[in-house]
Amino acid sequence: MSLLTVGSVAFDAIETPFGKTDKIVGGAGTFIALSASNFVKDQRIVSVVGEDFPQETLDVLSSKGVALDGLQIKKGEKTFFWSGRYHNDMNSRDTLVTELNVLENFDPIIPESYQGADYLMLGNLAPAVQRQVIERLHTRPKLIAMDTMNFWMDIAMDDLKQTLALVDVLIINDEEARQLSGEYALVKAAKVIRAMGPKTLIIKKGEHGALLFHGENIFFAPALPLEEVFDPTGAGDTFAGGFIGYLAATDDISFDNMKRAIIAGSALASFCVEKFGTQRLLEISRADIDARIEEFVHLTNFEMTTVIG
Ligand code: AMP
């Protein structure tokens, strides 16, 4: 099945306790597309870059089956730039610079060839832009998933609520779930958020895994305990890309398959954090991914006999 991915294609500059980078390729859309491409072979991206963006990266995306007809290249303009510094715990970070550049007036044009996409992943962008994409599709995809962040809750809550009412799956972290719902306990928060629209909610808890709320069911997926997290940038997007890519490839949106999709997303995210930016995602093979998924299975698999009195 086909996947339409919408999200930033960007330059990032990252500082972690392990080192720092100059401008490297990043962006939520880039991480989602690269991650999903491990499962889904018919992917289309809607995004915008400036004239300064490397053709080489666009060629890599093409080589992974990502159609670029909806990726606008703005002559004489600059690509979105984000810079962040991670604290020692590698969970929290400060944004140092956000230069919107081409994203400032982004008009997400959907080429005719993209119509009829089966699955839609809306990466973290202005909620009004995310909604525009949904409204511009002639037929509703089988499943619409979206990501968002605190920033939009602070400055565009009404817009965000309108978009939330249109999507099937929301993927956010625990802090964002608390802010969006006004509830501290995540089970309560999930109830409030799902009443806003998304019938399925995934709450990511960084190194502590992710919770899936779907119908009456809750599933918990661990994160792989890693010796070293080198750079967490894009881990959330990589997780989302693996999740939706797996669902699109298997074309099954049941709860049981969503559990598998969450493990697939977690496995890909565990690779993403091993090197700066997209570097590690560009190196891994299908065999690497399968082996890592197997590690997840072993991590949580145990046998137990009931001890009676
Ligand atoms: P994550 O680590 O999953 O939160 O995603 C990091 C990616 O999001 C980076 O590669 C940034 O380029 C991108 N990003 C950061 N801020 C924004 C924003 N306001 N809009 C769109 N993309 C962003």
GROMACS .gro file of C-alpha atoms and ligand atoms in nm:
model
  332
    1MET     CA    1   0.000   0.000   0.000
    2SER     CA    2   0.113   0.357  -0.057
    3LEU     CA    3   0.218   0.607   0.210
    4LEU     CA    4   0.202   0.985   0.189
    5THR     CA    5   0.452   1.151   0.424
    6VAL     CA    6   0.441   1.519   0.512
    7GLY     CA    7   0.713   1.685   0.719
    8SER     CA    8   1.012   1.911   0.733
    9VAL     CA    9   1.319   1.834   0.524
   10ALA     CA   10   1.585   2.037   0.695
   11PHE     CA   11   1.932   2.118   0.810
   12ASP     CA   12   2.014   2.054   1.175
   13ALA     CA   13   2.312   2.142   1.392
   14ILE     CA   14   2.334   1.927   1.702
   15GLU     CA   15   2.532   1.937   2.023
   16THR     CA   16   2.539   1.638   2.256
   17PRO     CA   17   2.773   1.545   2.542
   18PHE     CA   18   2.954   1.331   2.280
   19GLY     CA   19   3.023   1.603   2.026
   20LYS     CA   20   2.870   1.850   1.787
   21THR     CA   21   2.790   1.876   1.418
   22ASP     CA   22   2.786   2.156   1.166
   23LYS     CA   23   2.479   2.172   0.944
   24ILE     CA   24   2.373   1.818   0.859
   25VAL     CA   25   2.061   1.685   0.690
   26GLY     CA   26   1.765   1.635   0.923
   27GLY     CA   27   1.398   1.718   0.941
   28ALA     CA   28   1.099   1.521   1.062
   29GLY     CA   29   0.994   1.433   0.706
   30THR     CA   30   1.341   1.303   0.623
   31PHE     CA   31   1.354   1.074   0.928
   32ILE     CA   32   0.998   0.949   0.872
   33ALA     CA   33   1.057   0.879   0.503
   34LEU     CA   34   1.389   0.702   0.553
   35SER     CA   35   1.248   0.491   0.834
   36ALA     CA   36   0.924   0.398   0.654
   37SER     CA   37   1.116   0.311   0.337
   38ASN     CA   38   1.242  -0.001   0.511
   39PHE     CA   39   0.890  -0.142   0.486
   40VAL     CA   40   0.690   0.050   0.227
   41LYS     CA   41   0.805   0.067  -0.132
   42ASP     CA   42   0.550   0.321  -0.262
   43GLN     CA   43   0.604   0.639  -0.063
   44ARG     CA   44   0.539   1.001  -0.159
   45ILE     CA   45   0.663   1.306   0.029
   46VAL     CA   46   0.518   1.657   0.053
   47SER     CA   47   0.768   1.913   0.180
   48VAL     CA   48   0.974   2.217   0.085
   49VAL     CA   49   1.347   2.295   0.074
   50GLY     CA   50   1.559   2.584  -0.047
   51GLU     CA   51   1.807   2.594  -0.331
   52ASP     CA   52   2.083   2.514  -0.079
   53PHE     CA   53   1.959   2.160  -0.009
   54PRO     CA   54   2.191   1.883  -0.139
   55GLN     CA   55   2.071   1.696  -0.447
   56GLU     CA   56   2.258   1.394  -0.311
   57THR     CA   57   2.006   1.355  -0.026
   58LEU     CA   58   1.714   1.386  -0.266
   59ASP     CA   59   1.874   1.113  -0.477
   60VAL     CA   60   1.901   0.889  -0.170
   61LEU     CA   61   1.531   0.938  -0.097
   62SER     CA   62   1.445   0.859  -0.461
   63SER     CA   63   1.660   0.547  -0.450
   64LYS     CA   64   1.452   0.431  -0.153
   65GLY     CA   65   1.127   0.460  -0.347
   66VAL     CA   66   1.022   0.802  -0.217
   67ALA     CA   67   0.848   1.007  -0.489
   68LEU     CA   68   0.959   1.371  -0.478
   69ASP     CA   69   0.702   1.538  -0.708
   70GLY     CA   70   0.552   1.707  -0.400
   71LEU     CA   71   0.885   1.829  -0.265
   72GLN     CA   72   0.909   2.195  -0.363
   73ILE     CA   73   1.253   2.345  -0.422
   74LYS     CA   74   1.234   2.722  -0.371
   75LYS     CA   75   1.478   2.913  -0.591
   76GLY     CA   76   1.686   3.171  -0.405
   77GLU     CA   77   1.551   3.062  -0.065
   78LYS     CA   78   1.701   2.876   0.229
   79THR     CA   79   1.607   2.541   0.379
   80PHE     CA   80   1.453   2.521   0.728
   81PHE     CA   81   1.728   2.515   0.992
   82TRP     CA   82   1.706   2.386   1.348
   83SER     CA   83   1.976   2.366   1.609
   84GLY     CA   84   1.957   2.199   1.949
   85ARG     CA   85   2.173   2.111   2.248
   86TYR     CA   86   2.109   1.799   2.457
   87HIS     CA   87   2.155   1.789   2.831
   88ASN     CA   88   2.360   1.516   2.996
   89ASP     CA   89   2.053   1.293   3.045
   90MET     CA   90   2.009   1.296   2.662
   91ASN     CA   91   1.633   1.318   2.715
   92SER     CA   92   1.590   1.690   2.746
   93ARG     CA   93   1.725   1.947   2.502
   94ASP     CA   94   1.725   2.318   2.439
   95THR     CA   95   1.640   2.457   2.100
   96LEU     CA   96   1.917   2.703   2.014
   97VAL     CA   97   1.799   2.822   1.673
   98THR     CA   98   1.488   2.781   1.460
   99GLU     CA   99   1.508   2.949   1.119
  100LEU     CA  100   1.182   2.874   0.943
  101ASN     CA  101   1.304   3.004   0.602
  102VAL     CA  102   1.104   2.812   0.336
  103LEU     CA  103   0.869   2.668   0.601
  104GLU     CA  104   0.742   3.013   0.693
  105ASN     CA  105   0.491   3.030   0.409
  106PHE     CA  106   0.470   2.662   0.327
  107ASP     CA  107   0.177   2.580   0.101
  108PRO     CA  108   0.158   2.197   0.089
  109ILE     CA  109   0.073   2.130  -0.274
  110ILE     CA  110  -0.047   1.776  -0.343
  111PRO     CA  111   0.045   1.661  -0.695
  112GLU     CA  112  -0.226   1.474  -0.882
  113SER     CA  113  -0.002   1.167  -0.883
  114TYR     CA  114  -0.017   1.158  -0.500
  115GLN     CA  115  -0.398   1.137  -0.485
  116GLY     CA  116  -0.537   0.807  -0.363
  117ALA     CA  117  -0.259   0.742  -0.110
  118ASP     CA  118  -0.367   0.466   0.128
  119TYR     CA  119  -0.190   0.586   0.444
  120LEU     CA  120  -0.099   0.938   0.558
  121MET     CA  121   0.169   1.040   0.809
  122LEU     CA  122   0.159   1.405   0.912
  123GLY     CA  123   0.495   1.495   1.066
  124ASN     CA  124   0.529   1.777   1.317
  125LEU     CA  125   0.430   2.098   1.137
  126ALA     CA  126   0.184   2.383   1.192
  127PRO     CA  127  -0.154   2.214   1.260
  128ALA     CA  128  -0.320   2.435   0.997
  129VAL     CA  129  -0.078   2.300   0.734
  130GLN     CA  130  -0.143   1.943   0.848
  131ARG     CA  131  -0.519   2.005   0.811
  132GLN     CA  132  -0.474   2.159   0.467
  133VAL     CA  133  -0.313   1.834   0.350
  134ILE     CA  134  -0.609   1.627   0.472
  135GLU     CA  135  -0.854   1.867   0.307
  136ARG     CA  136  -0.667   1.859  -0.023
  137LEU     CA  137  -0.688   1.482  -0.059
  138HIS     CA  138  -0.980   1.375  -0.281
  139THR     CA  139  -1.024   1.048  -0.094
  140ARG     CA  140  -0.963   0.990   0.274
  141PRO     CA  141  -0.667   0.759   0.338
  142LYS     CA  142  -0.735   0.435   0.521
  143LEU     CA  143  -0.542   0.567   0.822
  144ILE     CA  144  -0.420   0.916   0.913
  145ALA     CA  145  -0.151   0.950   1.180
  146MET     CA  146   0.000   1.272   1.309
  147ASP     CA  147   0.274   1.403   1.533
  148THR     CA  148   0.278   1.740   1.706
  149MET     CA  149   0.468   1.922   1.984
  150ASN     CA  150   0.432   2.157   2.284
  151PHE     CA  151   0.516   2.456   2.065
  152TRP     CA  152   0.184   2.424   1.874
  153MET     CA  153  -0.009   2.370   2.199
  154ASP     CA  154   0.133   2.700   2.324
  155ILE     CA  155   0.059   2.909   2.016
  156ALA     CA  156  -0.209   2.732   1.810
  157MET     CA  157  -0.424   2.517   2.041
  158ASP     CA  158  -0.751   2.588   1.857
  159ASP     CA  159  -0.597   2.495   1.524
  160LEU     CA  160  -0.446   2.185   1.678
  161LYS     CA  161  -0.785   2.074   1.814
  162GLN     CA  162  -0.944   2.117   1.471
  163THR     CA  163  -0.676   1.897   1.314
  164LEU     CA  164  -0.692   1.639   1.592
  165ALA     CA  165  -1.062   1.593   1.520
  166LEU     CA  166  -0.970   1.467   1.170
  167VAL     CA  167  -0.701   1.208   1.245
  168ASP     CA  168  -0.704   0.843   1.350
  169VAL     CA  169  -0.372   0.814   1.535
  170LEU     CA  170  -0.182   1.072   1.742
  171ILE     CA  171   0.183   1.006   1.831
  172ILE     CA  172   0.323   1.231   2.108
  173ASN     CA  173   0.549   1.207   2.411
  174ASP     CA  174   0.440   1.192   2.775
  175GLU     CA  175   0.511   1.558   2.847
  176GLU     CA  176   0.305   1.663   2.544
  177ALA     CA  177   0.020   1.429   2.643
  178ARG     CA  178   0.010   1.593   2.987
  179GLN     CA  179   0.006   1.943   2.840
  180LEU     CA  180  -0.259   1.860   2.580
  181SER     CA  181  -0.494   1.694   2.829
  182GLY     CA  182  -0.423   1.886   3.149
  183GLU     CA  183  -0.400   1.546   3.323
  184TYR     CA  184  -0.085   1.405   3.485
  185ALA     CA  185  -0.178   1.036   3.492
  186LEU     CA  186  -0.125   0.906   3.138
  187VAL     CA  187  -0.429   0.676   3.140
  188LYS     CA  188  -0.649   0.973   3.227
  189ALA     CA  189  -0.465   1.190   2.975
  190ALA     CA  190  -0.528   0.928   2.707
  191LYS     CA  191  -0.901   0.936   2.777
  192VAL     CA  192  -0.916   1.314   2.740
  193ILE     CA  193  -0.704   1.319   2.421
  194ARG     CA  194  -0.896   1.040   2.252
  195ALA     CA  195  -1.218   1.232   2.314
  196MET     CA  196  -1.063   1.509   2.097
  197GLY     CA  197  -1.062   1.283   1.789
  198PRO     CA  198  -0.785   1.026   1.750
  199LYS     CA  199  -0.922   0.682   1.833
  200THR     CA  200  -0.568   0.553   1.868
  201LEU     CA  201  -0.305   0.724   2.080
  202ILE     CA  202   0.063   0.644   2.116
  203ILE     CA  203   0.247   0.804   2.407
  204LYS     CA  204   0.627   0.782   2.377
  205LYS     CA  205   0.829   0.775   2.697
  206GLY     CA  206   1.180   0.803   2.552
  207GLU     CA  207   1.411   0.541   2.698
  208HIS     CA  208   1.111   0.397   2.885
  209GLY     CA  209   0.928   0.279   2.574
  210ALA     CA  210   0.582   0.363   2.443
  211LEU     CA  211   0.217   0.307   2.531
  212LEU     CA  212  -0.050   0.228   2.273
  213PHE     CA  213  -0.414   0.303   2.352
  214HIS     CA  214  -0.659   0.153   2.104
  215GLY     CA  215  -1.026   0.077   2.172
  216GLU     CA  216  -1.042  -0.074   2.519
  217ASN     CA  217  -0.688  -0.205   2.489
  218ILE     CA  218  -0.352  -0.082   2.616
  219PHE     CA  219  -0.017  -0.220   2.500
  220PHE     CA  220   0.327  -0.131   2.633
  221ALA     CA  221   0.641  -0.161   2.421
  222PRO     CA  222   0.981  -0.120   2.585
  223ALA     CA  223   1.268   0.074   2.436
  224LEU     CA  224   1.579  -0.135   2.383
  225PRO     CA  225   1.822  -0.075   2.672
  226LEU     CA  226   2.124   0.070   2.489
  227GLU     CA  227   2.469   0.117   2.633
  228GLU     CA  228   2.510   0.449   2.461
  229VAL     CA  229   2.269   0.700   2.312
  230PHE     CA  230   2.475   0.918   2.083
  231ASP     CA  231   2.215   1.157   1.934
  232PRO     CA  232   1.838   1.131   1.999
  233THR     CA  233   1.744   1.379   1.722
  234GLY     CA  234   1.480   1.232   1.496
  235ALA     CA  235   1.417   0.925   1.713
  236GLY     CA  236   1.050   1.019   1.751
  237ASP     CA  237   1.009   1.070   1.376
  238THR     CA  238   1.194   0.748   1.301
  239PHE     CA  239   0.962   0.567   1.540
  240ALA     CA  240   0.657   0.718   1.366
  241GLY     CA  241   0.796   0.629   1.022
  242GLY     CA  242   0.860   0.269   1.124
  243PHE     CA  243   0.512   0.243   1.277
  244ILE     CA  244   0.316   0.379   0.980
  245GLY     CA  245   0.549   0.214   0.727
  246TYR     CA  246   0.488  -0.125   0.885
  247LEU     CA  247   0.111  -0.071   0.888
  248ALA     CA  248   0.111   0.043   0.525
  249ALA     CA  249   0.326  -0.250   0.411
  250THR     CA  250   0.110  -0.507   0.589
  251ASP     CA  251  -0.216  -0.318   0.523
  252ASP     CA  252  -0.361  -0.426   0.855
  253ILE     CA  253  -0.476  -0.171   1.113
  254SER     CA  254  -0.591  -0.417   1.380
  255PHE     CA  255  -0.472  -0.377   1.740
  256ASP     CA  256  -0.251  -0.687   1.711
  257ASN     CA  257  -0.077  -0.548   1.405
  258MET     CA  258  -0.037  -0.207   1.567
  259LYS     CA  259   0.155  -0.383   1.845
  260ARG     CA  260   0.394  -0.525   1.586
  261ALA     CA  261   0.417  -0.184   1.417
  262ILE     CA  262   0.517  -0.023   1.748
  263ILE     CA  263   0.797  -0.275   1.789
  264ALA     CA  264   0.909  -0.207   1.431
  265GLY     CA  265   0.913   0.167   1.505
  266SER     CA  266   1.101   0.114   1.831
  267ALA     CA  267   1.361  -0.103   1.657
  268LEU     CA  268   1.427   0.166   1.395
  269ALA     CA  269   1.443   0.441   1.657
  270SER     CA  270   1.704   0.238   1.846
  271PHE     CA  271   1.929   0.255   1.539
  272CYS     CA  272   1.865   0.625   1.482
  273VAL     CA  273   2.015   0.728   1.817
  274GLU     CA  274   2.342   0.542   1.757
  275LYS     CA  275   2.497   0.812   1.535
  276PHE     CA  276   2.442   1.175   1.445
  277GLY     CA  277   2.144   1.267   1.227
  278THR     CA  278   2.030   1.023   0.960
  279GLN     CA  279   2.372   0.853   0.933
  280ARG     CA  280   2.280   0.524   1.101
  281LEU     CA  281   1.948   0.493   0.916
  282LEU     CA  282   2.140   0.506   0.589
  283GLU     CA  283   2.366   0.217   0.689
  284ILE     CA  284   2.128  -0.047   0.819
  285SER     CA  285   2.006  -0.347   0.622
  286ARG     CA  286   1.686  -0.546   0.645
  287ALA     CA  287   1.882  -0.818   0.828
  288ASP     CA  288   1.995  -0.564   1.092
  289ILE     CA  289   1.634  -0.459   1.146
  290ASP     CA  290   1.508  -0.818   1.172
  291ALA     CA  291   1.783  -0.900   1.425
  292ARG     CA  292   1.691  -0.600   1.635
  293ILE     CA  293   1.321  -0.684   1.628
  294GLU     CA  294   1.421  -1.028   1.753
  295GLU     CA  295   1.603  -0.858   2.045
  296PHE     CA  296   1.278  -0.686   2.138
  297VAL     CA  297   1.095  -1.016   2.134
  298HIS     CA  298   1.354  -1.169   2.370
  299LEU     CA  299   1.353  -0.864   2.593
  300THR     CA  300   0.989  -0.909   2.692
  301ASN     CA  301   0.935  -1.280   2.645
  302PHE     CA  302   0.916  -1.493   2.958
  303GLU     CA  303   0.749  -1.805   3.088
  304MET     CA  304   0.582  -1.832   3.421
  305THR     CA  305   0.392  -2.095   3.609
  306THR     CA  306   0.140  -1.978   3.857
  307VAL     CA  307   0.264  -2.031   4.211
  308ILE     CA  308  -0.021  -2.164   4.417
  309GLY     CA  309  -0.032  -2.103   4.789
  310AMP     P1  310   1.257   1.489   1.702
  310AMP     O1  311   1.393   1.468   1.758
  310AMP     O2  312   1.188   1.358   1.667
  310AMP     O3  313   1.172   1.578   1.785
  310AMP     O4  314   1.271   1.562   1.560
  310AMP     C1  315   1.380   1.642   1.529
  310AMP     C2  316   1.364   1.697   1.389
  310AMP     O5  317   1.255   1.787   1.386
  310AMP     C3  318   1.488   1.775   1.348
  310AMP     O6  319   1.552   1.706   1.243
  310AMP     C4  320   1.437   1.913   1.308
  310AMP     O7  321   1.483   1.953   1.181
  310AMP     C5  322   1.285   1.899   1.305
  310AMP     N1  323   1.217   2.016   1.364
  310AMP     C6  324   1.250   2.082   1.479
  310AMP     N2  325   1.165   2.184   1.502
  310AMP     C7  326   1.074   2.182   1.400
  310AMP     C8  327   0.960   2.265   1.364
  310AMP     N3  328   0.922   2.370   1.439
  310AMP     N4  329   0.891   2.234   1.252
  310AMP     C9  330   0.929   2.128   1.175
  310AMP     N5  331   1.035   2.048   1.201
  310AMP    C10  332   1.107   2.074   1.313
   0.00000   0.00000   0.00000
